Amino acid sequence: MTGALTTALIVGLHAGLALYPPRPRHSMPFNLQFAFGWWVNEYPVLGLYWLLSGTTAVLELRTDLPVWWAAVVIILLDLVVLARLGLRMRLARGALSAALVEAFGSAAAPSYTRPVWWRILLVPFVSWRPDVRRIANQHYGPGRGRRIDLYVARSTVRPQLGQSGSGGTGAPVLLYLHSGGFRIGSKALGAHPLLYRLAAQGWVVASANYRLGRDYSEQLADTRAALAWLRARAGDHGGDPGRVFLAGGSAGAHLASTVALTGADVAGVIGLYGYYGGVGTGPGPRSPLECLTPDAPPFLIVHGRVDPLVLHEDVSAFAEKLRAVSRAPVACALLPGTHHNFDFFHSPRFSAVMDAVERFAELSRPAEPSAAAEFSRHVVPSSGV
């Protein structure tokens, strides 16, 4: 009986912190409200499974003991909160549509697809699919930290080496950079539902590690090296090196934005729950805010309104400053009831985000398939993967 009550209280604590997380005074890389509330907010079904597995046997006792009734009441309250967490995921679609329409025009709203419910309910952590081939742990530079995973459709007809696809007829290409506050994290975490989904549709997709705990300028150098590596090999897998999108979560969004705003020839940037403030001290850009330019590529910025790590006001301020300078569209979607790291699991919310990403790629102006593609082919040999 006591065990069931304890389970109900613990699940209730996590669910309550997910529903109404305390907001920090400023953006930060980690806090306890994030650790307690993130997972159940983005995957409330797991909270339901935990609650039922720890309380079902006790509920079947049906005694008149006060502790039993206390457990029943708390369990019912937990169920209500978990249901609310699940239902508010539907609000993401409206926010995403509104952001794209505001940036690109009235016809820009995505056509939303039905979430893959069997994955959401049974294997939310598994993104593998048989029609996608993962080429793991390729080196894009010296050292253990510079590795990249490539995702391509198994049905792709691989052209002969040397046919880079720079004529603009290949599939889109995407490079994703993981989260972790610039000090932790791995390409094994984050956005895998998106990576596999795009690869299955013919995109050439990659997720890269970068050296952790190093100076920000070195991490920028790693990002540029990974981008050059991917661009050089995209044509070998049917991709268009002239249509590369940069994406990232949190710290990865910071790196992607700064690289895109400092001369990288990319078709667009996708920032998920990104941090865009300053990083450390020293020469060179320390924030995408220092690099705003009229020549910026299109941006899709997606952030949670209840993110307990990075304040959505900071993200909105970055989007507004970029929008005031850039000639390209800037779409900023603040998703109701959304926390940090919302791209880790299969969920109805992230399904809507993936639909918006695909629509953003359709709407964005393709980069000219020109000098950058040819330059990267000579800088990084296209043989190998």
CSV table of C-alpha atoms in Angstrom, one decimal:
chain,number,residue,atom,x,y,z
A,1,MET,CA,0.0,0.0,0.0
A,2,THR,CA,2.8,2.4,0.9
A,3,GLY,CA,4.6,1.6,-2.3
A,4,ALA,CA,1.6,2.4,-4.4
A,5,LEU,CA,1.1,5.7,-2.6
A,6,THR,CA,4.8,6.5,-3.1
A,7,THR,CA,4.6,5.8,-6.8
A,8,ALA,CA,1.5,8.0,-7.1
A,9,LEU,CA,3.3,10.8,-5.3
A,10,ILE,CA,6.4,10.6,-7.4
A,11,VAL,CA,4.6,10.4,-10.7
A,12,GLY,CA,2.5,13.4,-9.5
A,13,LEU,CA,5.6,15.4,-8.7
A,14,HIS,CA,7.0,14.8,-12.2
A,15,ALA,CA,3.7,15.5,-13.9
A,16,GLY,CA,3.1,18.7,-11.9
A,17,LEU,CA,6.6,20.0,-12.7
A,18,ALA,CA,5.9,19.2,-16.4
A,19,LEU,CA,2.5,21.0,-16.4
A,20,TYR,CA,3.7,24.1,-14.5
A,21,PRO,CA,7.6,24.2,-14.5
A,22,PRO,CA,9.1,27.0,-12.4
A,23,ARG,CA,10.7,29.5,-14.8
A,24,PRO,CA,14.3,30.5,-14.2
A,25,ARG,CA,15.3,34.2,-14.0
A,26,HIS,CA,17.6,33.7,-17.0
A,27,SER,CA,18.5,31.1,-19.6
A,28,MET,CA,20.7,28.3,-18.2
A,29,PRO,CA,22.1,24.9,-19.3
A,30,PHE,CA,20.5,22.8,-16.6
A,31,ASN,CA,18.2,22.9,-13.6
A,32,LEU,CA,16.2,20.4,-11.5
A,33,GLN,CA,12.8,21.4,-12.9
A,34,PHE,CA,14.0,20.4,-16.3
A,35,ALA,CA,15.3,17.1,-15.1
A,36,PHE,CA,12.1,16.2,-13.3
A,37,GLY,CA,9.5,17.5,-15.8
A,38,TRP,CA,10.9,17.2,-19.3
A,39,TRP,CA,10.5,13.4,-19.9
A,40,VAL,CA,6.9,13.2,-18.7
A,41,ASN,CA,5.9,16.4,-20.6
A,42,GLU,CA,7.3,15.1,-23.9
A,43,TYR,CA,6.1,11.5,-23.3
A,44,PRO,CA,3.3,11.4,-20.8
A,45,VAL,CA,2.5,7.8,-21.8
A,46,LEU,CA,5.6,6.7,-19.9
A,47,GLY,CA,4.2,8.4,-16.8
A,48,LEU,CA,1.0,6.5,-17.3
A,49,TYR,CA,2.8,3.2,-17.6
A,50,TRP,CA,4.8,3.9,-14.5
A,51,LEU,CA,1.7,4.8,-12.5
A,52,LEU,CA,-0.3,1.8,-13.6
A,53,SER,CA,2.5,-0.7,-13.0
A,54,GLY,CA,3.1,0.5,-9.5
A,55,THR,CA,-0.5,0.9,-8.4
A,56,THR,CA,-2.8,-1.5,-10.2
A,57,ALA,CA,-2.4,-4.4,-7.7
A,58,VAL,CA,-3.2,-2.1,-4.7
A,59,LEU,CA,-6.2,-0.6,-6.4
A,60,GLU,CA,-7.7,-4.1,-6.8
A,61,LEU,CA,-7.7,-4.5,-3.0
A,62,ARG,CA,-10.6,-2.1,-2.6
A,63,THR,CA,-10.3,-1.7,1.2
A,64,ASP,CA,-11.7,1.1,3.4
A,65,LEU,CA,-8.3,2.0,4.8
A,66,PRO,CA,-7.6,5.8,4.7
A,67,VAL,CA,-4.2,5.2,3.0
A,68,TRP,CA,-6.0,3.3,0.2
A,69,TRP,CA,-8.4,6.1,-0.4
A,70,ALA,CA,-5.6,8.6,-0.3
A,71,ALA,CA,-3.8,6.6,-3.0
A,72,VAL,CA,-6.9,6.4,-5.1
A,73,VAL,CA,-7.4,10.2,-5.0
A,74,ILE,CA,-3.8,10.9,-5.9
A,75,ILE,CA,-3.9,8.4,-8.7
A,76,LEU,CA,-7.0,10.0,-10.2
A,77,LEU,CA,-5.3,13.4,-9.9
A,78,ASP,CA,-2.2,12.0,-11.7
A,79,LEU,CA,-4.4,10.6,-14.5
A,80,VAL,CA,-6.0,14.0,-15.0
A,81,VAL,CA,-2.6,15.8,-15.2
A,82,LEU,CA,-1.2,13.2,-17.5
A,83,ALA,CA,-4.2,13.4,-19.8
A,84,ARG,CA,-3.8,17.2,-19.9
A,85,LEU,CA,-0.2,16.9,-20.8
A,86,GLY,CA,-1.1,14.6,-23.7
A,87,LEU,CA,-4.0,16.7,-25.0
A,88,ARG,CA,-2.0,20.0,-25.0
A,89,MET,CA,0.4,18.5,-27.5
A,90,ARG,CA,-2.3,19.2,-30.2
A,91,LEU,CA,-1.7,22.9,-29.7
A,92,ALA,CA,1.7,22.7,-31.5
A,93,ARG,CA,0.0,22.5,-35.0
A,94,GLY,CA,-1.7,25.9,-34.7
A,95,ALA,CA,1.5,27.6,-33.5
A,96,LEU,CA,3.6,26.1,-36.3
A,97,SER,CA,1.1,27.0,-39.0
A,98,ALA,CA,0.8,30.5,-37.8
A,99,ALA,CA,4.6,31.0,-37.8
A,100,LEU,CA,5.0,29.7,-41.3
A,101,VAL,CA,2.1,31.8,-42.6
A,102,GLU,CA,3.4,34.9,-41.0
A,103,ALA,CA,6.8,34.4,-42.5
A,104,PHE,CA,6.0,33.0,-46.0
A,105,GLY,CA,2.4,33.9,-46.7
A,106,SER,CA,-1.1,32.6,-46.5
A,107,ALA,CA,-0.4,29.3,-48.4
A,108,ALA,CA,2.5,28.3,-46.2
A,109,ALA,CA,0.7,26.2,-43.6
A,110,PRO,CA,1.9,22.5,-43.6
A,111,SER,CA,-0.3,19.6,-44.4
A,112,TYR,CA,-0.1,17.7,-41.2
A,113,THR,CA,0.3,13.9,-41.3
A,114,ARG,CA,-1.1,11.4,-38.8
A,115,PRO,CA,1.3,10.5,-36.0
A,116,VAL,CA,2.7,7.0,-36.1
A,117,TRP,CA,0.8,5.9,-33.0
A,118,TRP,CA,2.2,2.4,-32.6
A,119,ARG,CA,5.7,4.0,-32.3
A,120,ILE,CA,4.4,6.6,-29.8
A,121,LEU,CA,2.7,4.1,-27.6
A,122,LEU,CA,5.1,1.1,-27.8
A,123,VAL,CA,8.6,2.2,-28.9
A,124,PRO,CA,8.9,6.0,-28.7
A,125,PHE,CA,12.7,5.8,-28.2
A,126,VAL,CA,13.3,3.7,-31.4
A,127,SER,CA,13.5,5.5,-34.7
A,128,TRP,CA,15.2,2.8,-36.8
A,129,ARG,CA,13.4,1.8,-40.0
A,130,PRO,CA,14.4,-0.8,-42.5
A,131,ASP,CA,14.3,1.5,-45.5
A,132,VAL,CA,17.1,3.7,-44.1
A,133,ARG,CA,20.8,2.9,-44.0
A,134,ARG,CA,22.9,4.4,-41.3
A,135,ILE,CA,26.6,4.8,-42.0
A,136,ALA,CA,28.0,5.4,-38.6
A,137,ASN,CA,31.1,7.1,-37.1
A,138,GLN,CA,32.7,8.5,-40.2
A,139,HIS,CA,35.6,10.9,-39.5
A,140,TYR,CA,35.2,14.4,-40.8
A,141,GLY,CA,38.4,15.5,-39.2
A,142,PRO,CA,41.2,14.2,-36.9
A,143,GLY,CA,40.5,13.2,-33.3
A,144,ARG,CA,37.8,11.2,-31.6
A,145,GLY,CA,35.3,14.1,-31.3
A,146,ARG,CA,34.9,14.7,-35.0
A,147,ARG,CA,32.7,12.0,-36.1
A,148,ILE,CA,29.5,12.0,-38.1
A,149,ASP,CA,26.6,9.6,-38.9
A,150,LEU,CA,25.1,9.6,-42.3
A,151,TYR,CA,21.5,8.5,-43.0
A,152,VAL,CA,20.4,7.6,-46.6
A,153,ALA,CA,17.5,5.7,-48.1
A,154,ARG,CA,18.3,2.2,-49.0
A,155,SER,CA,16.5,2.6,-52.3
A,156,THR,CA,18.8,5.5,-53.4
A,157,VAL,CA,20.6,4.8,-56.6
A,158,ARG,CA,24.2,5.8,-55.9
A,159,PRO,CA,25.7,7.8,-58.8
A,160,GLN,CA,29.3,7.2,-59.8
A,161,LEU,CA,31.9,8.9,-57.8
A,162,GLY,CA,32.6,12.4,-59.1
A,163,GLN,CA,29.0,13.1,-60.0
A,164,SER,CA,28.3,15.5,-57.2
A,165,GLY,CA,24.8,16.5,-58.1
A,166,SER,CA,25.8,20.2,-58.0
A,167,GLY,CA,23.5,20.9,-60.9
A,168,GLY,CA,20.7,21.3,-58.4
A,169,THR,CA,18.7,18.1,-59.3
A,170,GLY,CA,19.5,16.1,-56.2
A,171,ALA,CA,17.6,15.7,-52.9
A,172,PRO,CA,17.9,18.1,-50.0
A,173,VAL,CA,20.6,17.6,-47.5
A,174,LEU,CA,20.5,18.2,-43.7
A,175,LEU,CA,23.2,18.4,-41.0
A,176,TYR,CA,21.9,18.2,-37.4
A,177,LEU,CA,24.0,19.3,-34.4
A,178,HIS,CA,23.1,17.8,-31.0
A,179,SER,CA,22.3,19.6,-27.7
A,180,GLY,CA,24.2,19.5,-24.4
A,181,GLY,CA,25.2,23.0,-23.4
A,182,PHE,CA,28.5,22.8,-25.4
A,183,ARG,CA,29.9,20.4,-22.8
A,184,ILE,CA,27.9,17.1,-23.0
A,185,GLY,CA,25.8,15.3,-25.6
A,186,SER,CA,26.2,13.1,-28.6
A,187,LYS,CA,25.0,12.5,-32.1
A,188,ALA,CA,23.3,9.5,-30.7
A,189,LEU,CA,20.8,11.8,-29.0
A,190,GLY,CA,18.2,14.2,-30.5
A,191,ALA,CA,16.1,14.4,-33.6
A,192,HIS,CA,16.4,10.8,-34.7
A,193,PRO,CA,12.7,10.6,-35.7
A,194,LEU,CA,13.4,13.5,-38.0
A,195,LEU,CA,16.6,12.1,-39.4
A,196,TYR,CA,15.1,8.8,-40.2
A,197,ARG,CA,11.9,10.3,-41.7
A,198,LEU,CA,13.8,12.7,-44.0
A,199,ALA,CA,16.3,10.0,-45.1
A,200,ALA,CA,13.4,7.6,-45.9
A,201,GLN,CA,12.0,10.3,-48.2
A,202,GLY,CA,15.3,10.6,-50.1
A,203,TRP,CA,17.1,13.3,-48.2
A,204,VAL,CA,20.8,12.9,-47.4
A,205,VAL,CA,20.9,13.5,-43.6
A,206,ALA,CA,23.8,13.5,-41.1
A,207,SER,CA,24.2,14.0,-37.4
A,208,ALA,CA,27.6,15.2,-36.2
A,209,ASN,CA,29.5,15.3,-33.0
A,210,TYR,CA,31.7,18.2,-32.2
A,211,ARG,CA,34.5,18.6,-29.6
A,212,LEU,CA,32.9,19.2,-26.2
A,213,GLY,CA,34.2,21.5,-23.5
A,214,ARG,CA,36.4,23.3,-26.0
A,215,ASP,CA,36.5,27.0,-26.9
A,216,TYR,CA,33.5,28.1,-28.9
A,217,SER,CA,35.6,29.0,-31.9
A,218,GLU,CA,36.9,25.4,-32.1
A,219,GLN,CA,33.3,24.1,-32.1
A,220,LEU,CA,32.4,26.5,-34.9
A,221,ALA,CA,35.4,25.1,-36.8
A,222,ASP,CA,34.1,21.6,-36.2
A,223,THR,CA,30.7,22.6,-37.5
A,224,ARG,CA,32.1,24.1,-40.7
A,225,ALA,CA,34.3,21.0,-41.2
A,226,ALA,CA,31.3,18.7,-40.8
A,227,LEU,CA,29.3,20.8,-43.2
A,228,ALA,CA,32.1,20.7,-45.8
A,229,TRP,CA,32.4,16.9,-45.3
A,230,LEU,CA,28.7,16.4,-45.9
A,231,ARG,CA,28.5,18.7,-48.8
A,232,ALA,CA,31.4,16.9,-50.5
A,233,ARG,CA,29.7,13.5,-50.2
A,234,ALA,CA,26.0,14.4,-50.6
A,235,GLY,CA,26.1,14.0,-54.4
A,236,ASP,CA,27.5,10.4,-54.0
A,237,HIS,CA,24.2,9.5,-52.3
A,238,GLY,CA,21.8,11.5,-54.5
A,239,GLY,CA,21.8,14.8,-52.6
A,240,ASP,CA,22.3,18.3,-53.9
A,241,PRO,CA,25.3,20.0,-52.3
A,242,GLY,CA,23.8,23.3,-53.2
A,243,ARG,CA,20.7,22.7,-51.0
A,244,VAL,CA,22.0,22.0,-47.5
A,245,PHE,CA,20.0,22.8,-44.4
A,246,LEU,CA,21.7,23.3,-41.0
A,247,ALA,CA,19.7,22.2,-38.0
A,248,GLY,CA,20.4,21.8,-34.3
A,249,GLY,CA,18.9,21.5,-30.8
A,250,SER,CA,19.8,23.9,-28.0
A,251,ALA,CA,23.6,24.4,-28.3
A,252,GLY,CA,23.5,22.8,-31.7
A,253,ALA,CA,21.0,25.5,-32.8
A,254,HIS,CA,23.5,28.1,-31.6
A,255,LEU,CA,26.3,26.6,-33.6
A,256,ALA,CA,24.1,26.1,-36.7
A,257,SER,CA,22.9,29.7,-36.6
A,258,THR,CA,26.3,31.3,-36.1
A,259,VAL,CA,27.8,29.2,-38.9
A,260,ALA,CA,24.9,30.1,-41.3
A,261,LEU,CA,25.2,33.8,-40.4
A,262,THR,CA,29.0,33.9,-41.0
A,263,GLY,CA,29.1,33.0,-44.6
A,264,ALA,CA,28.1,29.3,-44.9
A,265,ASP,CA,26.2,28.7,-48.1
A,266,VAL,CA,23.1,27.0,-46.7
A,267,ALA,CA,19.5,26.9,-47.9
A,268,GLY,CA,18.0,27.4,-44.4
A,269,VAL,CA,18.5,27.0,-40.7
A,270,ILE,CA,16.2,25.0,-38.3
A,271,GLY,CA,16.7,25.9,-34.7
A,272,LEU,CA,15.0,23.6,-32.2
A,273,TYR,CA,14.8,24.8,-28.5
A,274,GLY,CA,17.8,26.8,-29.2
A,275,TYR,CA,20.0,29.1,-27.1
A,276,TYR,CA,21.2,32.2,-29.0
A,277,GLY,CA,23.0,34.2,-26.3
A,278,GLY,CA,26.7,34.7,-25.7
A,279,VAL,CA,29.2,31.9,-25.1
A,280,GLY,CA,32.4,32.6,-23.2
A,281,THR,CA,34.8,35.3,-24.0
A,282,GLY,CA,37.5,35.9,-26.7
A,283,PRO,CA,37.9,37.0,-30.3
A,284,GLY,CA,35.5,36.1,-33.0
A,285,PRO,CA,31.7,35.7,-32.9
A,286,ARG,CA,30.4,34.4,-29.6
A,287,SER,CA,26.7,34.4,-30.5
A,288,PRO,CA,24.5,34.5,-33.6
A,289,LEU,CA,23.3,37.9,-32.3
A,290,GLU,CA,26.7,39.3,-33.3
A,291,CYS,CA,26.4,38.1,-36.8
A,292,LEU,CA,23.0,39.3,-38.0
A,293,THR,CA,23.2,40.1,-41.7
A,294,PRO,CA,20.8,40.9,-44.6
A,295,ASP,CA,22.2,37.9,-46.4
A,296,ALA,CA,21.0,35.4,-43.8
A,297,PRO,CA,19.3,32.3,-45.1
A,298,PRO,CA,15.7,31.5,-44.1
A,299,PHE,CA,15.2,30.5,-40.5
A,300,LEU,CA,12.7,28.2,-38.8
A,301,ILE,CA,12.9,28.7,-35.0
A,302,VAL,CA,10.8,26.3,-32.9
A,303,HIS,CA,10.8,26.8,-29.1
A,304,GLY,CA,8.6,25.8,-26.1
A,305,ARG,CA,6.7,28.3,-24.2
A,306,VAL,CA,7.4,26.5,-20.9
A,307,ASP,CA,11.0,25.6,-21.7
A,308,PRO,CA,12.6,25.6,-18.2
A,309,LEU,CA,16.1,26.1,-19.5
A,310,VAL,CA,16.0,28.7,-22.3
A,311,LEU,CA,13.5,31.5,-21.8
A,312,HIS,CA,11.2,31.9,-24.8
A,313,GLU,CA,11.4,35.6,-24.4
A,314,ASP,CA,15.2,35.4,-25.3
A,315,VAL,CA,14.4,33.3,-28.4
A,316,SER,CA,11.7,35.7,-29.5
A,317,ALA,CA,14.1,38.7,-29.1
A,318,PHE,CA,16.6,36.9,-31.3
A,319,ALA,CA,14.0,36.2,-33.9
A,320,GLU,CA,12.8,39.8,-34.0
A,321,LYS,CA,16.3,41.2,-34.3
A,322,LEU,CA,17.1,38.7,-37.1
A,323,ARG,CA,13.8,39.5,-38.8
A,324,ALA,CA,14.6,43.2,-38.7
A,325,VAL,CA,17.9,42.7,-40.6
A,326,SER,CA,17.4,39.7,-42.8
A,327,ARG,CA,16.0,39.8,-46.3
A,328,ALA,CA,14.9,36.2,-46.0
A,329,PRO,CA,11.9,34.9,-44.1
A,330,VAL,CA,12.2,34.2,-40.4
A,331,ALA,CA,9.5,31.9,-38.9
A,332,CYS,CA,9.4,31.7,-35.1
A,333,ALA,CA,7.0,29.2,-33.5
A,334,LEU,CA,6.5,29.2,-29.8
A,335,LEU,CA,4.8,26.0,-28.9
A,336,PRO,CA,2.3,26.0,-26.0
A,337,GLY,CA,3.1,23.5,-23.2
A,338,THR,CA,6.4,22.5,-24.7
A,339,HIS,CA,9.7,21.9,-22.8
A,340,HIS,CA,13.3,21.6,-23.9
A,341,ASN,CA,14.6,18.5,-25.9
A,342,PHE,CA,11.2,17.9,-27.5
A,343,ASP,CA,12.9,16.1,-30.4
A,344,PHE,CA,14.1,13.1,-28.5
A,345,PHE,CA,10.9,11.0,-28.7
A,346,HIS,CA,8.2,10.1,-31.1
A,347,SER,CA,5.3,12.2,-30.1
A,348,PRO,CA,2.3,14.0,-31.6
A,349,ARG,CA,4.0,17.2,-30.9
A,350,PHE,CA,7.2,16.3,-32.7
A,351,SER,CA,5.3,14.8,-35.5
A,352,ALA,CA,3.8,18.2,-36.1
A,353,VAL,CA,7.2,19.8,-35.9
A,354,MET,CA,8.6,17.4,-38.5
A,355,ASP,CA,5.7,18.3,-40.9
A,356,ALA,CA,6.6,22.0,-40.4
A,357,VAL,CA,10.3,21.3,-41.1
A,358,GLU,CA,9.4,19.6,-44.4
A,359,ARG,CA,7.1,22.5,-45.4
A,360,PHE,CA,9.8,25.0,-44.4
A,361,ALA,CA,12.3,23.2,-46.7
A,362,GLU,CA,9.7,23.4,-49.6
A,363,LEU,CA,9.2,27.1,-49.0
A,364,SER,CA,12.8,28.1,-48.5
A,365,ARG,CA,14.8,29.6,-51.3
A,366,PRO,CA,17.4,27.0,-52.5
A,367,ALA,CA,20.9,28.1,-52.2
A,368,GLU,CA,22.7,28.6,-55.5
A,369,PRO,CA,24.5,25.3,-56.2
A,370,SER,CA,27.7,26.9,-57.1
A,371,ALA,CA,30.9,27.9,-55.6
A,372,ALA,CA,30.4,26.4,-52.2
A,373,ALA,CA,29.7,23.0,-53.5
A,374,GLU,CA,32.7,23.0,-55.9
A,375,PHE,CA,35.0,24.4,-53.2
A,376,SER,CA,34.0,21.7,-50.7
A,377,ARG,CA,34.6,19.0,-53.3
A,378,HIS,CA,38.2,20.1,-53.6
A,379,VAL,CA,38.7,20.8,-49.9
A,380,VAL,CA,37.4,17.4,-48.8
A,381,PRO,CA,37.9,14.5,-51.2
A,382,SER,CA,34.6,12.9,-52.1
A,383,SER,CA,35.9,9.3,-52.1
A,384,GLY,CA,35.1,7.1,-49.1
A,385,VAL,CA,31.6,6.9,-47.8
